[in-house]
Structure formats: structure tokens, C-alpha cells
mmCIF file of C-alpha atoms in Angstrom:
data_model
loop_
_atom_site.group_PDB
_atom_site.id
_atom_site.type_symbol
_atom_site.label_atom_id
_atom_site.label_comp_id
_atom_site.label_asym_id
_atom_site.label_seq_id
_atom_site.Cartn_x
_atom_site.Cartn_y
_atom_site.Cartn_z
ATOM 1 C CA UNK Z 1 68.543 -4.589 -41.523
ATOM 2 C CA UNK Z 2 66.437 -2.388 -39.269
ATOM 3 C CA UNK Z 3 63.506 -0.463 -40.702
ATOM 4 C CA UNK Z 4 65.249 2.930 -40.827
ATOM 5 C CA UNK Z 5 68.140 1.438 -42.783
ATOM 6 C CA UNK Z 6 65.745 -0.352 -45.140
ATOM 7 C CA UNK Z 7 63.883 2.892 -45.820
ATOM 8 C CA UNK Z 8 67.098 4.671 -46.784
ATOM 9 C CA UNK Z 9 68.965 2.006 -48.746
ATOM 10 C CA UNK Z 10 66.707 -0.790 -50.017
ATOM 11 C CA UNK Z 11 66.032 -0.723 -53.751
ATOM 12 C CA UNK Z 12 68.384 2.136 -54.551
ATOM 13 C CA UNK Z 13 69.958 1.681 -57.972
ATOM 14 C CA UNK Z 14 73.441 3.171 -57.748
ATOM 15 C CA UNK Z 15 74.618 5.049 -60.828
ATOM 16 C CA UNK Z 16 77.627 3.089 -62.123
ATOM 17 C CA UNK Z 17 78.574 5.886 -64.537
ATOM 18 C CA UNK Z 18 78.771 8.879 -62.207
ATOM 19 C CA UNK Z 19 78.820 7.157 -58.831
ATOM 20 C CA UNK Z 20 75.673 8.971 -57.710
ATOM 21 C CA UNK Z 21 74.158 7.581 -54.509
ATOM 22 C CA UNK Z 22 70.559 8.108 -55.647
ATOM 23 C CA UNK Z 23 68.638 6.192 -58.309
ATOM 24 C CA UNK Z 24 68.814 8.126 -61.609
ATOM 25 C CA UNK Z 25 65.537 9.090 -63.272
ATOM 26 C CA UNK Z 26 65.126 6.865 -66.335
ATOM 27 C CA UNK Z 27 62.619 8.621 -68.579
ATOM 28 C CA UNK Z 28 63.127 6.337 -71.580
ATOM 29 C CA UNK Z 29 59.955 4.496 -72.615
ATOM 30 C CA UNK Z 30 61.876 2.364 -75.134
ATOM 31 C CA UNK Z 31 64.645 0.005 -74.056
ATOM 32 C CA UNK Z 32 66.893 -2.347 -76.006
ATOM 33 C CA UNK Z 33 65.503 -5.841 -75.444
ATOM 34 C CA UNK Z 34 68.426 -7.810 -76.913
ATOM 35 C CA UNK Z 35 70.129 -10.051 -74.347
ATOM 36 C CA UNK Z 36 67.528 -9.164 -71.704
ATOM 37 C CA UNK Z 37 65.358 -11.738 -69.993
ATOM 38 C CA UNK Z 38 62.249 -9.585 -70.453
ATOM 39 C CA UNK Z 39 61.108 -6.504 -72.305
ATOM 40 C CA UNK Z 40 61.362 -3.356 -70.172
ATOM 41 C CA UNK Z 41 58.386 -1.034 -70.570
ATOM 42 C CA UNK Z 42 56.668 1.374 -68.127
ATOM 43 C CA UNK Z 43 53.234 -0.233 -68.592
ATOM 44 C CA UNK Z 44 54.788 -3.574 -67.619
ATOM 45 C CA UNK Z 45 55.737 -2.120 -64.203
ATOM 46 C CA UNK Z 46 59.404 -3.062 -64.665
ATOM 47 C CA UNK Z 47 61.229 0.154 -65.516
ATOM 48 C CA UNK Z 48 64.241 0.973 -63.287
ATOM 49 C CA UNK Z 49 62.477 3.625 -61.206
ATOM 50 C CA UNK Z 50 59.417 1.434 -60.727
ATOM 51 C CA UNK Z 51 61.646 -1.433 -59.611
ATOM 52 C CA UNK Z 52 63.602 0.718 -57.168
ATOM 53 C CA UNK Z 53 60.620 2.027 -55.237
ATOM 54 C CA UNK Z 54 58.798 -1.334 -55.368
ATOM 55 C CA UNK Z 55 61.766 -3.124 -53.799
ATOM 56 C CA UNK Z 56 61.841 -0.565 -51.008
ATOM 57 C CA UNK Z 57 58.159 -1.072 -50.168
ATOM 58 C CA UNK Z 58 58.429 -4.862 -50.374
ATOM 59 C CA UNK Z 59 61.247 -4.796 -47.834
ATOM 60 C CA UNK Z 60 59.365 -2.407 -45.537
ATOM 61 C CA UNK Z 61 56.204 -4.549 -45.666
ATOM 62 C CA UNK Z 62 58.124 -7.843 -45.269
ATOM 63 C CA UNK Z 63 56.731 -8.940 -48.631
ATOM 64 C CA UNK Z 64 58.359 -10.885 -51.455
ATOM 65 C CA UNK Z 65 57.482 -8.304 -54.087
ATOM 66 C CA UNK Z 66 55.598 -5.060 -54.714
ATOM 67 C CA UNK Z 67 54.201 -2.869 -57.495
ATOM 68 C CA UNK Z 68 53.790 0.888 -57.701
ATOM 69 C CA UNK Z 69 50.559 2.274 -59.196
ATOM 70 C CA UNK Z 70 49.375 5.689 -60.340
ATOM 71 C CA UNK Z 71 46.879 5.909 -57.444
ATOM 72 C CA UNK Z 72 45.718 4.069 -54.363
ATOM 73 C CA UNK Z 73 42.413 3.223 -56.014
ATOM 74 C CA UNK Z 74 44.306 1.851 -59.009
ATOM 75 C CA UNK Z 75 46.142 -0.447 -56.607
ATOM 76 C CA UNK Z 76 43.029 -1.472 -54.682
ATOM 77 C CA UNK Z 77 40.685 -2.012 -57.635
ATOM 78 C CA UNK Z 78 43.281 -4.037 -59.553
ATOM 79 C CA UNK Z 79 43.996 -6.221 -56.517
ATOM 80 C CA UNK Z 80 40.310 -6.967 -55.939
ATOM 81 C CA UNK Z 81 39.517 -7.655 -59.593
ATOM 82 C CA UNK Z 82 42.505 -9.981 -59.867
ATOM 83 C CA UNK Z 83 40.843 -12.340 -57.368
ATOM 84 C CA UNK Z 84 37.110 -11.657 -57.773
ATOM 85 C CA UNK Z 85 35.161 -12.158 -60.990
ATOM 86 C CA UNK Z 86 31.713 -12.996 -62.290
ATOM 87 C CA UNK Z 87 29.790 -15.139 -59.812
ATOM 88 C CA UNK Z 88 32.200 -14.488 -56.953
ATOM 89 C CA UNK Z 89 31.418 -12.906 -53.591
ATOM 90 C CA UNK Z 90 33.432 -10.270 -51.704
ATOM 91 C CA UNK Z 91 33.183 -9.434 -48.001
ATOM 92 C CA UNK Z 92 34.153 -5.838 -47.249
ATOM 93 C CA UNK Z 93 34.080 -3.605 -44.184
ATOM 94 C CA UNK Z 94 31.352 -0.978 -44.359
ATOM 95 C CA UNK Z 95 33.370 1.681 -42.504
ATOM 96 C CA UNK Z 96 36.339 1.973 -44.836
ATOM 97 C CA UNK Z 97 37.660 4.485 -47.370
ATOM 98 C CA UNK Z 98 34.816 5.995 -49.387
ATOM 99 C CA UNK Z 99 36.501 5.354 -52.730
ATOM 100 C CA UNK Z 100 36.721 1.615 -52.064
ATOM 101 C CA UNK Z 101 33.131 1.573 -50.812
ATOM 102 C CA UNK Z 102 31.970 3.432 -53.938
ATOM 103 C CA UNK Z 103 33.887 1.037 -56.207
ATOM 104 C CA UNK Z 104 32.049 -1.888 -54.632
ATOM 105 C CA UNK Z 105 28.560 -0.389 -54.672
ATOM 106 C CA UNK Z 106 28.713 1.192 -58.128
ATOM 107 C CA UNK Z 107 30.962 -1.116 -60.149
ATOM 108 C CA UNK Z 108 30.974 -4.653 -58.744
ATOM 109 C CA UNK Z 109 27.641 -5.382 -60.420
ATOM 110 C CA UNK Z 110 29.167 -4.575 -63.828
ATOM 111 C CA UNK Z 111 31.647 -7.401 -63.248
ATOM 112 C CA UNK Z 112 29.056 -9.815 -61.851
ATOM 113 C CA UNK Z 113 30.560 -9.603 -58.370
ATOM 114 C CA UNK Z 114 28.359 -9.799 -55.282
ATOM 115 C CA UNK Z 115 29.413 -7.885 -52.162
ATOM 116 C CA UNK Z 116 28.384 -7.996 -48.523
ATOM 117 C CA UNK Z 117 29.372 -5.176 -46.189
ATOM 118 C CA UNK Z 118 30.186 -6.014 -42.611
ATOM 119 C CA UNK Z 119 31.030 -4.385 -39.304
ATOM 120 C CA UNK Z 120 34.628 -4.318 -38.123
ATOM 121 C CA UNK Z 121 34.594 -7.239 -35.687
ATOM 122 C CA UNK Z 122 36.366 -10.360 -36.925
ATOM 123 C CA UNK Z 123 33.333 -12.409 -35.919
ATOM 124 C CA UNK Z 124 31.037 -10.359 -38.145
ATOM 125 C CA UNK Z 125 33.456 -10.559 -41.069
ATOM 126 C CA UNK Z 126 33.674 -14.348 -40.742
ATOM 127 C CA UNK Z 127 29.897 -14.664 -40.399
ATOM 128 C CA UNK Z 128 29.321 -12.927 -43.748
ATOM 129 C CA UNK Z 129 31.529 -15.344 -45.707
ATOM 130 C CA UNK Z 130 29.744 -17.701 -48.113
ATOM 131 C CA UNK Z 131 30.956 -20.656 -50.222
ATOM 132 C CA UNK Z 132 31.316 -18.178 -53.115
ATOM 133 C CA UNK Z 133 33.523 -15.724 -51.209
ATOM 134 C CA UNK Z 134 36.912 -15.284 -52.880
ATOM 135 C CA UNK Z 135 38.085 -11.996 -51.337
ATOM 136 C CA UNK Z 136 37.903 -10.269 -47.947
ATOM 137 C CA UNK Z 137 38.774 -6.545 -47.907
ATOM 138 C CA UNK Z 138 39.588 -4.788 -44.637
ATOM 139 C CA UNK Z 139 41.263 -1.662 -43.291
ATOM 140 C CA UNK Z 140 42.867 -1.243 -39.901
ATOM 141 C CA UNK Z 141 42.724 1.382 -38.595
ATOM 142 C CA UNK Z 142 39.746 2.321 -40.750
ATOM 143 C CA UNK Z 143 39.136 5.590 -42.557
ATOM 144 C CA UNK Z 144 37.796 7.760 -40.935
ATOM 145 C CA UNK Z 145 36.621 6.170 -37.653
ATOM 146 C CA UNK Z 146 39.973 4.516 -36.820
ATOM 147 C CA UNK Z 147 38.263 1.237 -35.937
ATOM 148 C CA UNK Z 148 40.799 -1.508 -35.259
ATOM 149 C CA UNK Z 149 40.261 -4.919 -36.838
ATOM 150 C CA UNK Z 150 41.694 -8.186 -35.523
ATOM 151 C CA UNK Z 151 43.899 -8.746 -38.569
ATOM 152 C CA UNK Z 152 45.436 -12.042 -37.502
ATOM 153 C CA UNK Z 153 42.082 -13.670 -36.750
ATOM 154 C CA UNK Z 154 40.619 -12.703 -40.122
ATOM 155 C CA UNK Z 155 43.783 -13.684 -41.992
ATOM 156 C CA UNK Z 156 43.903 -17.096 -40.318
ATOM 157 C CA UNK Z 157 40.276 -17.785 -41.223
ATOM 158 C CA UNK Z 158 40.830 -16.616 -44.810
ATOM 159 C CA UNK Z 159 43.773 -18.981 -45.234
ATOM 160 C CA UNK Z 160 41.742 -21.905 -43.905
ATOM 161 C CA UNK Z 161 39.016 -21.168 -46.471
ATOM 162 C CA UNK Z 162 41.466 -20.345 -49.288
ATOM 163 C CA UNK Z 163 40.099 -16.795 -49.506
ATOM 164 C CA UNK Z 164 42.367 -13.908 -50.532
ATOM 165 C CA UNK Z 165 42.667 -11.376 -47.694
ATOM 166 C CA UNK Z 166 43.393 -7.778 -48.727
ATOM 167 C CA UNK Z 167 44.119 -4.914 -46.337
ATOM 168 C CA UNK Z 168 44.428 -1.184 -46.898
ATOM 169 C CA UNK Z 169 47.403 -0.307 -44.680
ATOM 170 C CA UNK Z 170 47.482 3.393 -45.564
ATOM 171 C CA UNK Z 171 46.609 4.787 -42.133
ATOM 172 C CA UNK Z 172 49.133 2.663 -40.239
ATOM 173 C CA UNK Z 173 51.972 2.594 -42.797
ATOM 174 C CA UNK Z 174 54.620 -0.151 -42.566
ATOM 175 C CA UNK Z 175 56.252 1.839 -39.766
ATOM 176 C CA UNK Z 176 53.387 1.021 -37.404
ATOM 177 C CA UNK Z 177 52.026 -2.231 -38.860
ATOM 178 C CA UNK Z 178 53.142 -5.043 -41.171
ATOM 179 C CA UNK Z 179 50.004 -7.095 -41.974
ATOM 180 C CA UNK Z 180 51.844 -9.781 -43.939
ATOM 181 C CA UNK Z 181 53.463 -10.840 -40.658
ATOM 182 C CA UNK Z 182 49.905 -11.300 -39.363
ATOM 183 C CA UNK Z 183 48.927 -13.550 -42.279
ATOM 184 C CA UNK Z 184 47.383 -11.083 -44.741
ATOM 185 C CA UNK Z 185 47.859 -11.957 -48.427
ATOM 186 C CA UNK Z 186 47.872 -8.527 -50.096
ATOM 187 C CA UNK Z 187 48.748 -5.125 -48.617
ATOM 188 C CA UNK Z 188 47.539 -2.000 -50.428
ATOM 189 C CA UNK Z 189 48.585 1.617 -49.887
ATOM 190 C CA UNK Z 190 47.522 4.978 -51.107
ATOM 191 C CA UNK Z 191 51.123 6.091 -51.510
ATOM 192 C CA UNK Z 192 49.837 9.630 -51.875
ATOM 193 C CA UNK Z 193 49.584 9.670 -48.086
ATOM 194 C CA UNK Z 194 52.397 8.593 -45.738
ATOM 195 C CA UNK Z 195 54.678 6.898 -48.266
ATOM 196 C CA UNK Z 196 54.837 10.113 -50.301
ATOM 197 C CA UNK Z 197 54.325 12.223 -47.225
ATOM 198 C CA UNK Z 198 54.727 15.686 -48.755
ATOM 199 C CA UNK Z 199 51.372 16.262 -50.490
ATOM 200 C CA UNK Z 200 53.054 16.543 -53.877
ATOM 201 C CA UNK Z 201 52.338 13.294 -55.753
ATOM 202 C CA UNK Z 202 49.554 10.767 -56.354
ATOM 203 C CA UNK Z 203 50.386 7.056 -56.301
ATOM 204 C CA UNK Z 204 49.449 3.661 -54.903
ATOM 205 C CA UNK Z 205 51.296 0.483 -54.019
ATOM 206 C CA UNK Z 206 50.663 -3.251 -53.580
ATOM 207 C CA UNK Z 207 52.861 -5.684 -51.637
ATOM 208 C CA UNK Z 208 52.408 -9.461 -51.447
ATOM 209 C CA UNK Z 209 53.941 -12.823 -52.334
ATOM 210 C CA UNK Z 210 55.286 -13.518 -55.815
ATOM 211 C CA UNK Z 211 52.503 -16.064 -56.280
ATOM 212 C CA UNK Z 212 49.738 -13.584 -55.421
ATOM 213 C CA UNK Z 213 51.329 -10.871 -57.531
ATOM 214 C CA UNK Z 214 51.141 -12.968 -60.713
ATOM 215 C CA UNK Z 215 47.454 -12.270 -61.321
ATOM 216 C CA UNK Z 216 47.653 -8.673 -60.106
ATOM 217 C CA UNK Z 217 50.499 -7.891 -62.498
ATOM 218 C CA UNK Z 218 48.794 -9.657 -65.395
ATOM 219 C CA UNK Z 219 45.659 -7.539 -64.930
ATOM 220 C CA UNK Z 220 47.621 -4.353 -64.238
ATOM 221 C CA UNK Z 221 49.470 -4.661 -67.539
ATOM 222 C CA UNK Z 222 46.103 -4.582 -69.319
ATOM 223 C CA UNK Z 223 44.533 -1.822 -67.225
ATOM 224 C CA UNK Z 224 47.696 0.273 -67.358
ATOM 225 C CA UNK Z 225 47.716 2.145 -63.996
ATOM 226 C CA UNK Z 226 51.512 2.338 -63.761
ATOM 227 C CA UNK Z 227 53.436 5.273 -62.268
ATOM 228 C CA UNK Z 228 55.729 7.467 -64.349
ATOM 229 C CA UNK Z 229 59.494 7.503 -63.598
ATOM 230 C CA UNK Z 230 59.641 11.064 -62.251
ATOM 231 C CA UNK Z 231 56.890 10.339 -59.740
ATOM 232 C CA UNK Z 232 58.633 7.076 -58.823
ATOM 233 C CA UNK Z 233 61.824 9.001 -58.110
ATOM 234 C CA UNK Z 234 59.912 11.500 -55.981
ATOM 235 C CA UNK Z 235 58.267 8.654 -54.078
ATOM 236 C CA UNK Z 236 61.570 6.852 -53.521
ATOM 237 C CA UNK Z 237 63.100 10.062 -52.177
ATOM 238 C CA UNK Z 238 60.156 10.563 -49.818
ATOM 239 C CA UNK Z 239 60.178 6.994 -48.512
ATOM 240 C CA UNK Z 240 63.740 7.417 -47.260
ATOM 241 C CA UNK Z 241 62.382 9.607 -44.452
ATOM 242 C CA UNK Z 242 59.207 7.566 -43.890
ATOM 243 C CA UNK Z 243 60.234 6.199 -40.499
ATOM 244 C CA UNK Z 244 61.358 9.549 -39.134
ATOM 245 C CA UNK Z 245 58.202 11.277 -40.327
ATOM 246 C CA UNK Z 246 55.652 8.713 -39.190
ATOM 247 C CA UNK Z 247 57.309 8.191 -35.799
ATOM 248 C CA UNK Z 248 57.243 11.927 -35.069
ATOM 249 C CA UNK Z 249 53.708 12.321 -36.418
ATOM 250 C CA UNK Z 250 52.507 9.406 -34.291
ATOM 251 C CA UNK Z 251 53.961 11.002 -31.160
ATOM 252 C CA UNK Z 252 52.246 14.284 -32.022
ATOM 253 C CA UNK Z 253 48.933 12.504 -32.613
ATOM 254 C CA UNK Z 254 48.973 10.918 -29.161
ATOM 255 C CA UNK Z 255 49.531 14.323 -27.564
ATOM 256 C CA UNK Z 256 46.793 16.003 -29.607
ATOM 257 C CA UNK Z 257 44.305 13.155 -29.082
ATOM 258 C CA UNK Z 258 44.796 13.339 -25.313
ATOM 259 C CA UNK Z 259 44.173 17.089 -25.396
ATOM 260 C CA UNK Z 260 40.990 16.730 -27.443
ATOM 261 C CA UNK Z 261 39.689 13.924 -25.240
ATOM 262 C CA UNK Z 262 39.963 16.170 -22.182
ATOM 263 C CA UNK Z 263 38.371 19.236 -23.813
ATOM 264 C CA UNK Z 264 34.753 19.930 -22.761
ATOM 265 C CA UNK Z 265 33.795 21.161 -26.249
ATOM 266 C CA UNK Z 266 34.697 17.792 -27.819
ATOM 267 C CA UNK Z 267 32.081 15.048 -27.621
ATOM 268 C CA UNK Z 268 34.187 12.092 -28.750
ATOM 269 C CA UNK Z 269 37.689 11.285 -30.006
ATOM 270 C CA UNK Z 270 38.535 8.333 -32.246
ATOM 271 C CA UNK Z 271 42.182 7.325 -31.807
ATOM 272 C CA UNK Z 272 43.578 3.811 -31.157
ATOM 273 C CA UNK Z 273 46.225 5.143 -28.777
ATOM 274 C CA UNK Z 274 43.668 6.251 -26.197
ATOM 275 C CA UNK Z 275 43.048 3.654 -23.483
ATOM 276 C CA UNK Z 276 39.345 4.516 -23.629
ATOM 277 C CA UNK Z 277 39.169 3.636 -27.336
ATOM 278 C CA UNK Z 278 37.307 0.406 -28.067
ATOM 279 C CA UNK Z 279 40.043 -1.161 -30.211
ATOM 280 C CA UNK Z 280 42.972 -0.084 -28.036
ATOM 281 C CA UNK Z 281 43.916 -3.564 -26.800
ATOM 282 C CA UNK Z 282 43.915 -5.066 -30.299
ATOM 283 C CA UNK Z 283 45.930 -2.107 -31.582
ATOM 284 C CA UNK Z 284 48.542 -2.650 -28.862
ATOM 285 C CA UNK Z 285 48.866 -6.263 -29.940
ATOM 286 C CA UNK Z 286 49.224 -5.778 -33.701
ATOM 287 C CA UNK Z 287 50.705 -2.286 -34.076
ATOM 288 C CA UNK Z 288 54.058 -0.855 -33.027
ATOM 289 C CA UNK Z 289 52.587 2.668 -32.995
ATOM 290 C CA UNK Z 290 49.046 4.006 -33.137
ATOM 291 C CA UNK Z 291 49.429 6.195 -36.211
ATOM 292 C CA UNK Z 292 48.992 9.885 -36.914
ATOM 293 C CA UNK Z 293 45.313 9.970 -37.882
ATOM 294 C CA UNK Z 294 42.456 10.779 -35.537
ATOM 295 C CA UNK Z 295 38.844 11.863 -35.807
ATOM 296 C CA UNK Z 296 36.596 13.704 -33.384
ATOM 297 C CA UNK Z 297 33.109 15.092 -32.965
ATOM 298 C CA UNK Z 298 32.279 18.514 -31.584
ATOM 299 C CA UNK Z 299 29.723 18.918 -28.836
ATOM 300 C CA UNK Z 300 26.784 20.680 -30.466
ATOM 301 C CA UNK Z 301 28.780 23.020 -32.680
ATOM 302 C CA UNK Z 302 29.073 23.649 -36.400
ATOM 303 C CA UNK Z 303 32.164 21.863 -37.815
ATOM 304 C CA UNK Z 304 32.411 24.391 -40.648
ATOM 305 C CA UNK Z 305 32.773 27.278 -38.199
ATOM 306 C CA UNK Z 306 35.397 25.321 -36.323
ATOM 307 C CA UNK Z 307 37.460 24.634 -39.455
ATOM 308 C CA UNK Z 308 37.210 28.286 -40.507
ATOM 309 C CA UNK Z 309 38.482 29.306 -37.065
ATOM 310 C CA UNK Z 310 41.732 27.352 -37.450
ATOM 311 C CA UNK Z 311 44.794 29.290 -38.555
ATOM 312 C CA UNK Z 312 47.596 26.696 -38.623
ATOM 313 C CA UNK Z 313 45.801 23.477 -39.569
ATOM 314 C CA UNK Z 314 44.698 23.520 -43.212
ATOM 315 C CA UNK Z 315 41.361 22.287 -44.584
ATOM 316 C CA UNK Z 316 42.313 19.651 -47.178
ATOM 317 C CA UNK Z 317 40.918 16.337 -48.401
ATOM 318 C CA UNK Z 318 44.163 14.368 -48.372
ATOM 319 C CA UNK Z 319 46.261 13.231 -45.419
ATOM 320 C CA UNK Z 320 49.640 11.916 -44.336
ATOM 321 C CA UNK Z 321 51.681 14.976 -45.289
ATOM 322 C CA UNK Z 322 54.190 16.852 -43.167
ATOM 323 C CA UNK Z 323 51.552 19.549 -42.634
ATOM 324 C CA UNK Z 324 48.468 18.955 -40.493
ATOM 325 C CA UNK Z 325 45.154 18.922 -42.365
ATOM 326 C CA UNK Z 326 41.505 18.594 -41.412
ATOM 327 C CA UNK Z 327 38.300 17.765 -43.269
ATOM 328 C CA UNK Z 328 34.698 16.597 -42.744
ATOM 329 C CA UNK Z 329 34.627 13.072 -44.281
ATOM 330 C CA UNK Z 330 30.889 13.301 -44.957
ATOM 331 C CA UNK Z 331 31.580 15.946 -47.584
ATOM 332 C CA UNK Z 332 34.968 14.735 -48.834
ATOM 333 C CA UNK Z 333 36.220 11.133 -48.704
ATOM 334 C CA UNK Z 334 32.720 9.706 -48.134
ATOM 335 C CA UNK Z 335 30.652 12.215 -50.115
ATOM 336 C CA UNK Z 336 29.521 9.609 -52.670
ATOM 337 C CA UNK Z 337 27.955 7.456 -49.969
ATOM 338 C CA UNK Z 338 24.324 8.242 -49.133
ATOM 339 C CA UNK Z 339 23.633 10.190 -45.941
ATOM 340 C CA UNK Z 340 21.579 7.328 -44.555
ATOM 341 C CA UNK Z 341 24.477 4.922 -45.064
ATOM 342 C CA UNK Z 342 26.996 7.413 -43.643
ATOM 343 C CA UNK Z 343 24.900 7.885 -40.529
ATOM 344 C CA UNK Z 344 24.525 4.125 -40.162
ATOM 345 C CA UNK Z 345 28.271 3.504 -40.166
ATOM 346 C CA UNK Z 346 29.032 6.539 -37.985
ATOM 347 C CA UNK Z 347 30.385 9.008 -40.543
ATOM 348 C CA UNK Z 348 28.117 11.823 -39.382
ATOM 349 C CA UNK Z 349 28.044 15.417 -40.602
ATOM 350 C CA UNK Z 350 29.677 16.514 -37.339
ATOM 351 C CA UNK Z 351 32.681 14.187 -37.686
ATOM 352 C CA UNK Z 352 36.067 15.783 -38.387
ATOM 353 C CA UNK Z 353 39.147 13.871 -39.572
ATOM 354 C CA UNK Z 354 42.501 15.272 -38.488
ATOM 355 C CA UNK Z 355 45.811 14.303 -40.083
ATOM 356 C CA UNK Z 356 48.652 15.217 -37.740
ATOM 357 C CA UNK Z 357 51.823 16.569 -39.314
ATOM 358 C CA UNK Z 358 55.307 17.464 -38.157
ATOM 359 C CA UNK Z 359 54.527 20.791 -36.519
ATOM 360 C CA UNK Z 360 55.226 21.146 -32.814
ATOM 361 C CA UNK Z 361 52.393 19.474 -30.926
ATOM 362 C CA UNK Z 362 51.962 22.493 -28.657
ATOM 363 C CA UNK Z 363 51.395 24.751 -31.662
ATOM 364 C CA UNK Z 364 48.730 22.372 -32.963
ATOM 365 C CA UNK Z 365 47.039 22.263 -29.566
ATOM 366 C CA UNK Z 366 47.026 26.055 -29.328
ATOM 367 C CA UNK Z 367 45.410 26.281 -32.771
ATOM 368 C CA UNK Z 368 42.751 23.711 -31.883
ATOM 369 C CA UNK Z 369 42.091 25.265 -28.490
ATOM 370 C CA UNK Z 370 41.696 28.757 -29.944
ATOM 371 C CA UNK Z 371 39.228 27.485 -32.548
ATOM 372 C CA UNK Z 372 37.237 25.560 -29.946
ATOM 373 C CA UNK Z 373 37.004 28.637 -27.740
ATOM 374 C CA UNK Z 374 35.989 30.811 -30.664
ATOM 375 C CA UNK Z 375 32.999 28.684 -31.622
ATOM 376 C CA UNK Z 376 31.842 27.857 -28.118
ATOM 377 C CA UNK Z 377 30.963 30.659 -25.709
ATOM 378 C CA UNK Z 378 30.466 28.147 -22.921
ATOM 379 C CA UNK Z 379 34.128 27.065 -22.760
#
């Protein structure tokens, strides 16, 4: 089946009693175990609504299986801890989501895990690997600088060294990128973003092989970050329109990025779809679309004044919804990282992250242009 058909139909549990075409919401936390192969329990990640949405993601990501978590960080932290323990070493990109970075810097030491941060080039990632490395963690495109990583090169090296390769695929979504096809072992999502897509639920997801999932599921059952059935139903409903939403948002993002790149009040635009972007050629090779996230820096102006001058685009810390949102990562997603470290990796105080929604691109451009003119008397 094609991806649009998968998004609509895969995993749906048809109601045999009423004939309903949507998966019913099973709120029961106690199920009769007689004559069943396994006990069904929400904390075991095997309730009907959990199964339905997990099967949909697995099919979209070309994975054998998937799990749905109560948050993206629940999914990421469980996946890492399943394959890294006391005495092990993890290689992780330095310019990735602030929550993952914070987890590594503040909590790895409690588990006896050593971590080395690396730049986004595959060569630098490979160079940082040691005989004790058990996990490599990457994002592509990265949050918030949209750096593009050579996924296939890193995945191939990881397989040769028997290292587990984990990628956060939130920014791309399975519509624009399927890392398992490129050799990645474990794909993680903050489902709060594009999978949910309506800014009305918090969840995370993991997709991988059945073999890799064994340890993740075993640990997850103990940690307990499972998603409740009502949220699962909401997520399943949202994922049916994933392809339509992300495709339209990606088209909008290309239009907006081109406008910003040509504006004299904008110093720099970070978007893989721009031919001037450093990772453009790699993105063309491994992505089917360039995504709906972009970041940019103003030329000598206060980002707070710019945000306050917007009327259509909302200031918000999340992303991936149908509405366009904007935020300064230095004070939101990366606030727990020291200023010195933020400046080193390029997440400066002047950087703005823009999540493009489903509004008409011309309306978004008019809003951005008006705000740029308002804060800059020279343009």
C-alpha cells in the first residue's frame, strides 16, 4: 500500500459489534486473561488502542513493530537506557533537542554512562566512537538548526561495529524520511509534534525491529511511560491525515524559507530545502521532502520585538501543529543548556525557530514581512 493508504487504514481495529469504521476507545484497565496468549494491561503497552496506533506507525516507518509512549522523552530515554548501561559509552550529536541533551548531561552519570558530544558530520560521529560505545544518537534534520546528517553512512558504520543507532525523526516525520530504510536500528518520535499534529496531546513513539524492541519493551514495562487509551485514539485519528498535513506544510515551508532568505532584514535562514543550505545535497538524497521546520536569525534586531510584532503566527514552545508557531530556542527548548554551550553549537539568543502550519503561505509571508518592517526602520 502507498503511504496515504497506510496512514488511513493500517492498524484500525474495526468494531465487530456495531460495524464502526474507527477503532473503539477501550478504557478498561482489567481484561479477562483466560484463553489469551498474554495478559492485556495498559502498562504492558498491549491494550487495543495502543496496538492500533503502534501498528500504524510501524507501517509508516517501514518497521517490524512500534510502541506508543506518554512523551517523546519517555520514548527516547527508554530507548537509550535499553542499550546503554554502567560502563558503556554513548556518542550523541551536540546540536540536537535540548531535552535529550539535558538527559545526557544531567542523568547519564547516575547510570554510569559516559557520553561524548559530536558535530553533525558522519566523520566526526565515527571519530568519537570508542571500544565501549554501545549507542549512537542522532537527529536529522536537527532541532533547531536543521543540520542534515548522513544517516546511511552512520548507520552502516554502527552495524559494522555492532552499535545501536538511534535517530530522532520528529522533524522529518515518516512522510519525508524513513531512517530504517537507511539502516538505522531505532526510530524515535515526539508524537506530540507532527504525528499528533493538532497541538492537543502529548505522546512519543518508537519503531524498530522485533529483536531491538525486546529490551525496550522490557524496560518500558518497569518504567511505565505508556499512553492512555483516549490519547491513543486521538493520536490514531490525527495520524490518518499525517501525509496530507505534512505535505502541505512542507510546501508552505519552502515558500516561506525562500522569502526569508531574500529579505534584507534576515541574516541567515536554516532550511534543508534551500540550495544554499550546507546539507541540501544530503537532504535531497535521503529525504522525500524537506520538512516544515525552519530557523532564522535577524540582522541586528531584537527577536522579542519581532515576535511581539507578529499577529498571525503564535509564540509557542511546541511545533508540528496545523497552526504556525515561533519561539527562541535559547529560552525554550534549549533553556537548560548553558549559554556558553548554546553559543558554541550555534543556538544563539537571536535564533528563531519557526514551525510552519497549514495557513496560506501568502498570509504567513505577509505576517512575517509586516513584523520585519515594524522592527527595522531601514527596510
